[in-house]
CSV table of C-alpha atoms in Angstrom, one decimal:
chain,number,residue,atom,x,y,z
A,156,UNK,CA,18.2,7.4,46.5
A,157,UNK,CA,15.5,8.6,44.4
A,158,UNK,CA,14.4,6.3,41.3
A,159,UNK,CA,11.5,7.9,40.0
A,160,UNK,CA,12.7,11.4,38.3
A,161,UNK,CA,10.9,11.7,35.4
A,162,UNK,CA,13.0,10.5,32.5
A,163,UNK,CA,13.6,13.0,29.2
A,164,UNK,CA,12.4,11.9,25.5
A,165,UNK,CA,16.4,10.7,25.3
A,166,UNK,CA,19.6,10.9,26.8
A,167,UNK,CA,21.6,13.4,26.1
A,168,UNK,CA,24.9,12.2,24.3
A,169,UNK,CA,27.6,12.5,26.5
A,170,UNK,CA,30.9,13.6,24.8
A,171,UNK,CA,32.9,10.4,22.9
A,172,UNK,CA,36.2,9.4,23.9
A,173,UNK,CA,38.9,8.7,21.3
A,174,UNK,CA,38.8,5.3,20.3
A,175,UNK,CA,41.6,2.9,21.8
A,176,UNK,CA,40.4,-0.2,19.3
A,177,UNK,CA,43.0,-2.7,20.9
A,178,UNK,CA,42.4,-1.8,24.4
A,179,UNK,CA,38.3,-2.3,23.0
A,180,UNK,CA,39.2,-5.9,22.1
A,181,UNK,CA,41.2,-6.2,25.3
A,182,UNK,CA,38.4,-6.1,27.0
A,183,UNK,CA,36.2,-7.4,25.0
A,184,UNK,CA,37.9,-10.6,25.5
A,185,UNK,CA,38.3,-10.4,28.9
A,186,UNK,CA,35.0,-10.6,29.1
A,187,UNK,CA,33.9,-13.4,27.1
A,188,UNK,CA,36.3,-15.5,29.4
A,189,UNK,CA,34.3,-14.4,31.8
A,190,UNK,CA,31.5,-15.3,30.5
A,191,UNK,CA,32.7,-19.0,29.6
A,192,UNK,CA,34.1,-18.9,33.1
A,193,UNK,CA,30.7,-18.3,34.4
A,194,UNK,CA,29.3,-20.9,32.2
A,195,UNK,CA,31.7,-23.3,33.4
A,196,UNK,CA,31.5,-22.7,36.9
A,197,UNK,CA,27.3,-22.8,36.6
A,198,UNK,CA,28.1,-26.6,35.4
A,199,UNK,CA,30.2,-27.5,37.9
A,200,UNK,CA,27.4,-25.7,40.9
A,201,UNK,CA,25.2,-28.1,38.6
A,202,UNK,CA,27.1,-31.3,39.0
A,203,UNK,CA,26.7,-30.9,42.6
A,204,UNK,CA,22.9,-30.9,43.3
A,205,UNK,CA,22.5,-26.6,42.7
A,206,UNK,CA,19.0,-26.2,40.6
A,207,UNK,CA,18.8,-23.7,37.2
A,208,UNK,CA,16.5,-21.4,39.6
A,209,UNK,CA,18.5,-21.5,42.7
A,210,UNK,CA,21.4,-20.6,40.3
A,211,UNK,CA,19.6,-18.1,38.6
A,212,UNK,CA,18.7,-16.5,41.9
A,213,UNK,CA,22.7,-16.0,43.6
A,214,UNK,CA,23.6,-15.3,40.0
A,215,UNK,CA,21.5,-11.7,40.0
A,216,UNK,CA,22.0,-11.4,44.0
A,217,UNK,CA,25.5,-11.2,43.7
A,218,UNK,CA,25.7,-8.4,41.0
A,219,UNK,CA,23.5,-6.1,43.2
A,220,UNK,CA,25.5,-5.5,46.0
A,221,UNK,CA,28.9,-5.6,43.6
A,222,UNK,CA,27.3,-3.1,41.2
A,223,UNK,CA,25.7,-0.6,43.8
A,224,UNK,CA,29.0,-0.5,46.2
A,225,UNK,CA,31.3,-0.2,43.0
A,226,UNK,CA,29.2,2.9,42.2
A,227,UNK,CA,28.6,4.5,45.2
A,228,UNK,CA,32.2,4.3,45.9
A,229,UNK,CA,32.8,6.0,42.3
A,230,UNK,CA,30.7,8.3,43.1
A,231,UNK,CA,28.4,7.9,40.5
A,232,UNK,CA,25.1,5.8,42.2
A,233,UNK,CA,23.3,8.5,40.8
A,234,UNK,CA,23.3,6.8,37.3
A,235,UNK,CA,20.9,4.5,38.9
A,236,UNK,CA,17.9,7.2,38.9
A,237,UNK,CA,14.8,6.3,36.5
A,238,UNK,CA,11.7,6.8,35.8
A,239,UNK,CA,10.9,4.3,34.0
A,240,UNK,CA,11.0,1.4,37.0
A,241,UNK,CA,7.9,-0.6,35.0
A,242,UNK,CA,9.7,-1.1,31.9
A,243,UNK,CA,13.2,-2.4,33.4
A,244,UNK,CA,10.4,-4.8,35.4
A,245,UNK,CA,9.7,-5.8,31.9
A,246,UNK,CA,12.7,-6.3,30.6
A,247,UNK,CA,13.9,-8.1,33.6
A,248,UNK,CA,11.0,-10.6,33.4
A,249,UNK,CA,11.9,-11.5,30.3
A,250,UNK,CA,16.1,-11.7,30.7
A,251,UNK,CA,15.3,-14.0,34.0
A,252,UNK,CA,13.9,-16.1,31.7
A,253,UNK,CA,16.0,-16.4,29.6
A,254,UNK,CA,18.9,-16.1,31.6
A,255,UNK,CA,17.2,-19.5,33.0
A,256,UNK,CA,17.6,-21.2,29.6
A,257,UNK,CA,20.9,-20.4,29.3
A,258,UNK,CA,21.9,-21.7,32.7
A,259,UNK,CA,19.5,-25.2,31.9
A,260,UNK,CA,21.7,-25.4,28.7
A,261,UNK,CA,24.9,-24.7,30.5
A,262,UNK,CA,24.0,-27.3,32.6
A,263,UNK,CA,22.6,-30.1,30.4
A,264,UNK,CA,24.8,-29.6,27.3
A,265,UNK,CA,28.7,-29.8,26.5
A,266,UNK,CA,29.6,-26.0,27.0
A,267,UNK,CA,30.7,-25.6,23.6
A,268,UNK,CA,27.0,-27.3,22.1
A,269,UNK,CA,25.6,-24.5,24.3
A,270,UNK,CA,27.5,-21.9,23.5
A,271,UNK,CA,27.5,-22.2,19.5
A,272,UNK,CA,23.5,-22.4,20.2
A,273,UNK,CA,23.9,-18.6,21.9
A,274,UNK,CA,25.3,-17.3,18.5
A,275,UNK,CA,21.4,-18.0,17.4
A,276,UNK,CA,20.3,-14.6,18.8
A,277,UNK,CA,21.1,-13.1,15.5
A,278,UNK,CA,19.3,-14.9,13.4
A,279,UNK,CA,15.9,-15.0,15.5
A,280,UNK,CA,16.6,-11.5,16.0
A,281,UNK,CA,16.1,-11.0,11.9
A,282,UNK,CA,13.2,-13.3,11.6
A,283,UNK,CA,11.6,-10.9,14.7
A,284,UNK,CA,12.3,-8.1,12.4
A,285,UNK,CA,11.0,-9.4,9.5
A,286,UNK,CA,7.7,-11.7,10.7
A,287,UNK,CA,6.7,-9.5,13.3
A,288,UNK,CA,7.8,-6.1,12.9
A,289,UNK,CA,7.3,-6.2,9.3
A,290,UNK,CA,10.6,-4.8,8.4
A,291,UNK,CA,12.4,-4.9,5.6
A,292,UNK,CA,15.1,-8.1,5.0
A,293,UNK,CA,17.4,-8.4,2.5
A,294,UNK,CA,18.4,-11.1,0.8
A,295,UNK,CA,21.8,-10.9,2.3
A,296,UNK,CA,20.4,-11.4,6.2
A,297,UNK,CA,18.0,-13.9,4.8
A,298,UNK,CA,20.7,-16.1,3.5
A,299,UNK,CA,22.6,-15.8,6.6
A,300,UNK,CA,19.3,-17.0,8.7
A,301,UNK,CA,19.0,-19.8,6.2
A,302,UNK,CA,23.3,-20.8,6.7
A,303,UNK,CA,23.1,-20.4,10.3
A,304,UNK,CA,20.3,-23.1,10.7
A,305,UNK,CA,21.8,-25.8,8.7
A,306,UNK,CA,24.6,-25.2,11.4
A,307,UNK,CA,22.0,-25.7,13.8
A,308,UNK,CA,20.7,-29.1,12.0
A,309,UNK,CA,24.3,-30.3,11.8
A,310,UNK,CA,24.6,-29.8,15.1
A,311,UNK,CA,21.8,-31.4,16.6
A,312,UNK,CA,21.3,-33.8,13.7
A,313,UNK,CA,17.3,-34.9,14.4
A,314,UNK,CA,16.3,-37.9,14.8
A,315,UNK,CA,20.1,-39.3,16.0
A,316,UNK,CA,19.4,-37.4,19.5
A,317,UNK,CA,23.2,-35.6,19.5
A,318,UNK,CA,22.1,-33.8,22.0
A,319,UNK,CA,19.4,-33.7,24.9
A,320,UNK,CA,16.3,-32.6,24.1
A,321,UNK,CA,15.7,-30.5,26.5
A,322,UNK,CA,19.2,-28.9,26.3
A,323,UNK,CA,18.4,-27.9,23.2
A,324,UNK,CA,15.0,-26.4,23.6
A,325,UNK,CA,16.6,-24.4,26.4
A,326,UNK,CA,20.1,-23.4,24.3
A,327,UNK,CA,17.6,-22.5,21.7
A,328,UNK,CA,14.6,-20.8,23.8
A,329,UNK,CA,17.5,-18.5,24.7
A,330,UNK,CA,18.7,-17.4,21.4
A,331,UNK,CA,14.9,-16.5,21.2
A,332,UNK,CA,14.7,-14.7,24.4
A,333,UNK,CA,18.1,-12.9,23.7
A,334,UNK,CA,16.8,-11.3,20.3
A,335,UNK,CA,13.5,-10.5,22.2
A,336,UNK,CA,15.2,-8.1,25.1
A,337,UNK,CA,17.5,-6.6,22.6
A,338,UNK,CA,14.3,-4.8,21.6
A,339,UNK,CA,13.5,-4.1,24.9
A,340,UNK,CA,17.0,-2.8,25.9
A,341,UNK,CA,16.8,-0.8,22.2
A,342,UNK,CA,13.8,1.0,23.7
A,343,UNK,CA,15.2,1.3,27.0
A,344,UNK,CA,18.7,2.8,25.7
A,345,UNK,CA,17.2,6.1,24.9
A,346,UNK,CA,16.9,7.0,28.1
A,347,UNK,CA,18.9,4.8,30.4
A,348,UNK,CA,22.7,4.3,31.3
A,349,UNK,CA,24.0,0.9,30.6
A,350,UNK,CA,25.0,0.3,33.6
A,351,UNK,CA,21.1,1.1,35.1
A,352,UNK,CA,19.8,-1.6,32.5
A,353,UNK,CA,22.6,-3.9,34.3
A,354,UNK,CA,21.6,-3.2,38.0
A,355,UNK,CA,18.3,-2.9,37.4
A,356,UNK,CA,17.9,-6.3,35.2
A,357,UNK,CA,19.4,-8.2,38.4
A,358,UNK,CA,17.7,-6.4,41.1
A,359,UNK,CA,14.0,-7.6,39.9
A,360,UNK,CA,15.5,-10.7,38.6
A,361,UNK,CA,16.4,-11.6,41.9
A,362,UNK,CA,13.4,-10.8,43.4
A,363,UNK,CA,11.6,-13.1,40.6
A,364,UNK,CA,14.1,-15.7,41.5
A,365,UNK,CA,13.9,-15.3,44.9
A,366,UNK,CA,10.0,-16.2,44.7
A,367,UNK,CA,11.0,-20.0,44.2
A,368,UNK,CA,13.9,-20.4,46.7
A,369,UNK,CA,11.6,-21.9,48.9
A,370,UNK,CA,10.8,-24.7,46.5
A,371,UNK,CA,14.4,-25.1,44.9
A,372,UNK,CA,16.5,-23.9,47.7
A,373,UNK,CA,18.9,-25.9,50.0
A,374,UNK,CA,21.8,-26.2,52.1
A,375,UNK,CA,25.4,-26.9,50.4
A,376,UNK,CA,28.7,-28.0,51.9
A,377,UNK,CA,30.9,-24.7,51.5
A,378,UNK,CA,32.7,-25.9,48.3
A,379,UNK,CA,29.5,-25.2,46.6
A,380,UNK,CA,28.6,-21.7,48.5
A,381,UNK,CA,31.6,-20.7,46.9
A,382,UNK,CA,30.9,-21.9,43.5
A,383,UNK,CA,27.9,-19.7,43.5
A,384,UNK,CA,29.9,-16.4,44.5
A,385,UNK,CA,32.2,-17.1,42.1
A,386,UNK,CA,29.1,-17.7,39.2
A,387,UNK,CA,28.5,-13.8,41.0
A,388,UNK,CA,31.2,-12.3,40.5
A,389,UNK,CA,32.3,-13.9,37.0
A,390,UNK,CA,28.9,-12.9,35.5
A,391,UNK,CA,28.9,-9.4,37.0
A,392,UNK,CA,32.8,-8.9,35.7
A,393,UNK,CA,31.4,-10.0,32.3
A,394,UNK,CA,28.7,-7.3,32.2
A,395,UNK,CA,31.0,-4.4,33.4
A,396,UNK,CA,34.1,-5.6,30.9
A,397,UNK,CA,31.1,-5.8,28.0
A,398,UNK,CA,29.9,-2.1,28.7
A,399,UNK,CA,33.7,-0.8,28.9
A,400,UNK,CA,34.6,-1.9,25.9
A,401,UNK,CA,32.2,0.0,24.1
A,402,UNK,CA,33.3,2.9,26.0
A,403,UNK,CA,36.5,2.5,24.2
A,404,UNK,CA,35.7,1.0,20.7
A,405,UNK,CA,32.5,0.3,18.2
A,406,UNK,CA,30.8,-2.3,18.3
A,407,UNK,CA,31.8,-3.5,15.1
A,408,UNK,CA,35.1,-3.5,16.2
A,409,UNK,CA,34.5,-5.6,19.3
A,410,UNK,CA,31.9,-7.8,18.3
A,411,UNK,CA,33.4,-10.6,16.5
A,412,UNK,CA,35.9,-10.9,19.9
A,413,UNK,CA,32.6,-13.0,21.1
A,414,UNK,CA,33.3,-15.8,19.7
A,415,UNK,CA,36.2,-16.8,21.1
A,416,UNK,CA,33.8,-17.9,24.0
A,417,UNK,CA,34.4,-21.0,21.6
A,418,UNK,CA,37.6,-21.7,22.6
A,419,UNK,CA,36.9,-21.4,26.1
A,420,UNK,CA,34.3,-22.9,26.4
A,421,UNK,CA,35.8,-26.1,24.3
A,422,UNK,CA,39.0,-26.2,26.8
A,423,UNK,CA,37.2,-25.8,29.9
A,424,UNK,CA,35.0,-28.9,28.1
A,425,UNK,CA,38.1,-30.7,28.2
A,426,UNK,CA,40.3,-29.9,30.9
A,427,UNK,CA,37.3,-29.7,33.3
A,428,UNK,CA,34.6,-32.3,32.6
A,429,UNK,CA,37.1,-34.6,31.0
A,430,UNK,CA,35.2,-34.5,27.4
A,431,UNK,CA,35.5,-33.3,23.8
A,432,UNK,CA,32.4,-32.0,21.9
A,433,UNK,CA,30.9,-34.0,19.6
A,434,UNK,CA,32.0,-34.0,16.2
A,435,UNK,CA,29.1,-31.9,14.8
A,436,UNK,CA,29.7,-29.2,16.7
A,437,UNK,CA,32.7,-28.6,14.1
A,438,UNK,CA,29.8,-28.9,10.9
A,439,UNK,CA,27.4,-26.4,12.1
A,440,UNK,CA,29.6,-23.7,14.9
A,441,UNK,CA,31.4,-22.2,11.5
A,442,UNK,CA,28.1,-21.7,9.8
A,443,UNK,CA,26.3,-20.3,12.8
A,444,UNK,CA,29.3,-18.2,13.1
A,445,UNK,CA,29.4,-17.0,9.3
A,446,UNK,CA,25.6,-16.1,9.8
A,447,UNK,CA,26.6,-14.5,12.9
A,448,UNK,CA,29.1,-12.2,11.2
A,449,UNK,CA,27.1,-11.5,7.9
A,450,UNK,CA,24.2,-10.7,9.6
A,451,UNK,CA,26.9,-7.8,11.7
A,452,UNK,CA,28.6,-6.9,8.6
A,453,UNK,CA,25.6,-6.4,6.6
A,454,UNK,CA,23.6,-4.2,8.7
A,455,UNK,CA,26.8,-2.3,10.1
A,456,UNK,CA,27.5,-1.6,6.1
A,457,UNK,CA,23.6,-0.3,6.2
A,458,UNK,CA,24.3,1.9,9.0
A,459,UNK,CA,21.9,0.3,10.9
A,460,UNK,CA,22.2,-0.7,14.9
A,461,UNK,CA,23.8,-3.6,15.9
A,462,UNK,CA,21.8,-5.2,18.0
A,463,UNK,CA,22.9,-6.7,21.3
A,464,UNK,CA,21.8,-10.2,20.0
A,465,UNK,CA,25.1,-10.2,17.8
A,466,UNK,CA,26.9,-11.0,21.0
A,467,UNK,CA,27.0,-13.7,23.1
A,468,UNK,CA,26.0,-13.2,26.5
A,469,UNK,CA,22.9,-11.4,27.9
A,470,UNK,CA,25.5,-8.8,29.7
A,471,UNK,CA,25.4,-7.6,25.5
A,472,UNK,CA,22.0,-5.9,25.9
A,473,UNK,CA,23.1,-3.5,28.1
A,474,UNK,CA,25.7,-1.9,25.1
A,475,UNK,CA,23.5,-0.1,23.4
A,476,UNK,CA,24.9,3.1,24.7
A,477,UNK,CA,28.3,3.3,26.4
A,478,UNK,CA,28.7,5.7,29.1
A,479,UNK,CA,30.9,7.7,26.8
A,480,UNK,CA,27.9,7.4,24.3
A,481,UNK,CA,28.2,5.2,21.1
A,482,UNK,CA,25.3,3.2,20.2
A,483,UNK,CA,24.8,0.1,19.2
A,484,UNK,CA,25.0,-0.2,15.6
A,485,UNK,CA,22.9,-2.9,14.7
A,486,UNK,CA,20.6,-6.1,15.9
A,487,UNK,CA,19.8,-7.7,19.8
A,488,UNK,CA,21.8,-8.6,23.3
A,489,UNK,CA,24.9,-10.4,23.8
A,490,UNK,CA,23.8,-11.8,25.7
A,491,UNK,CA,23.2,-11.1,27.9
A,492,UNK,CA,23.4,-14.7,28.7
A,493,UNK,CA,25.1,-13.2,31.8
């Protein structure tokens, strides 16, 4: 397979399909439950002696194999051909690392803590655009930035140490990331396919991981082996279900599906690990969530592109163009916290 064509100034946009809204949210929701599957099963691996990079590592392993064979048996491997193998490099340096944050938050926080800290990408995504791109902000994003961090104060609540520290460096650190490669995967979207920015991100993300198996790596009874194909296979469902959706609706009409990754992620809390989330997460989730959705609203109304960091999971960056070709219509990655 040859990966080094020269790429053109842009992709040519590929004829749209009629929108199918309710299929679009369908999916859209079947892949957030992947997604807090994922998250839940990334726990679990956690609870029984797997390390964040050893995670990390079977995590983008998986996907590779899954993604190539489901192409090549579509015919359609040939949506894999770059030129632009530096850049995805790039990109994938920086998703690996946060893609470890989210898994050390997974791990060290109640799954609905760390998953109302994932709707943060939006609003570090604004103060990016504003601080160091030098953009323009209204007053109406600005507020939202403003709500969505007295959610995250009420969450955390400093000084009363609600949550782990480090827990909430990491859930944070990757609401950072997340709004940093939705710039990336902006620039990349001109001349990729989403699903190259998917196979790509976990092919060099593995080999990056793969550098410190021999430090974090170890044997596992079988239960866990499978817990770790099963983190595989959830994670790389999420990222196809995330891409299909746009195929079939915008983003502004799939978007706000994300956060029922909430609910998921507070029963699988429950039914799973035997405990409720504390009672701030109830104070400061509906602000971050309102921020969340103003900041969408607002720059969907300004016909601006919604970035990928309005979703939830890292698997969000690679929307920006569906394969039948609408764009992202406003701010960074969902998230791919996948």
């Amino acid at each position: 397979m040859n990966v080094s064509s020269a790429p053109s100034p842009s992709r040519p946009p590929a004829s749209r399909r009629p929108d199918r809204p309710l299929l679009a949210i369908g999916l859209r929701l079947m892949a957030m439950t992947m997604l807090s599957t994922m998250f839940m099963l990334i726990k679990l691996a956690g609870s029984r002696g797997v390390s964040a990079p050893e995670m990390v590592f079977w995590r983008q392993a998986m996907a590779v194999p899954l993604m190539a064979g489901w192409l090549l048996a579509t015919g359609r491997l040939g949506m894999l051909k770059t030129g632009r193998l530096r850049n995805h490099a790039m990109r994938a340096t920086t998703g690996t690392l946060g893609l470890v944050c989210n898994v050390t938050a997974a791990m060290l926080l109640p799954l609905p803590v760390g998953t109302t800290l994932g709707f943060t990408a939006p609003l570090f995504a604004v103060l990016i655009t504003a601080l160091v791109m030098r953009e323009h902000v209204g007053r109406w994003r600005w507020t939202a930035v403003v709500l969505g961090f007295i959610g995250v104060l009420l969450i955390t609540r400093p000084g009363e140490q609600a949550v782990p520290l480090a827990g909430l460096a990491a859930g944070l650190g990757a609401g950072v990331i997340v709004a940093v490669v939705s710039f990336q995967i902006r620039d990349l979207a001109r001349t990729e396919e989403p699903i190259a920015c998917v196979f790509w991100f976990s092919f060099f993300g593995a080999l990056f991981a793969a550098v410190l198996l021999p430090f974090y790596g170890q044997s596992h009874p079988p239960q866990v082996w499978l817990l770790l194909v099963a983190v595989g296979l959830a994670g790389t469902l999420a990222q196809l279900l995330i891409t299909a959706a746009l195929r079939y609706g915008a983003v502004a009409t799939v978007v706000v599906m994300d956060y029922s990754a909430l609910i998921w992620a507070t029963l699988y809390e429950r039914t799973i690990f035997g405990s409720l989330p504390p009672a701030s997460i109830w104070l400061g989730a509906p602000l971050i969530v309102a921020a969340g959705l103003i900041i969408t609203w607002r720059e969907h109304t300004l016909a601006k592109r919604i970035s990928p960091t309005s979703a939830l999971d890292e698997g969000a960056t690679e929307e920006s163009l569906g394969e039948a070709g609408p764009a992202i219509e406003t701010s960074a990655p969902a998230l791919q916290r996948t």
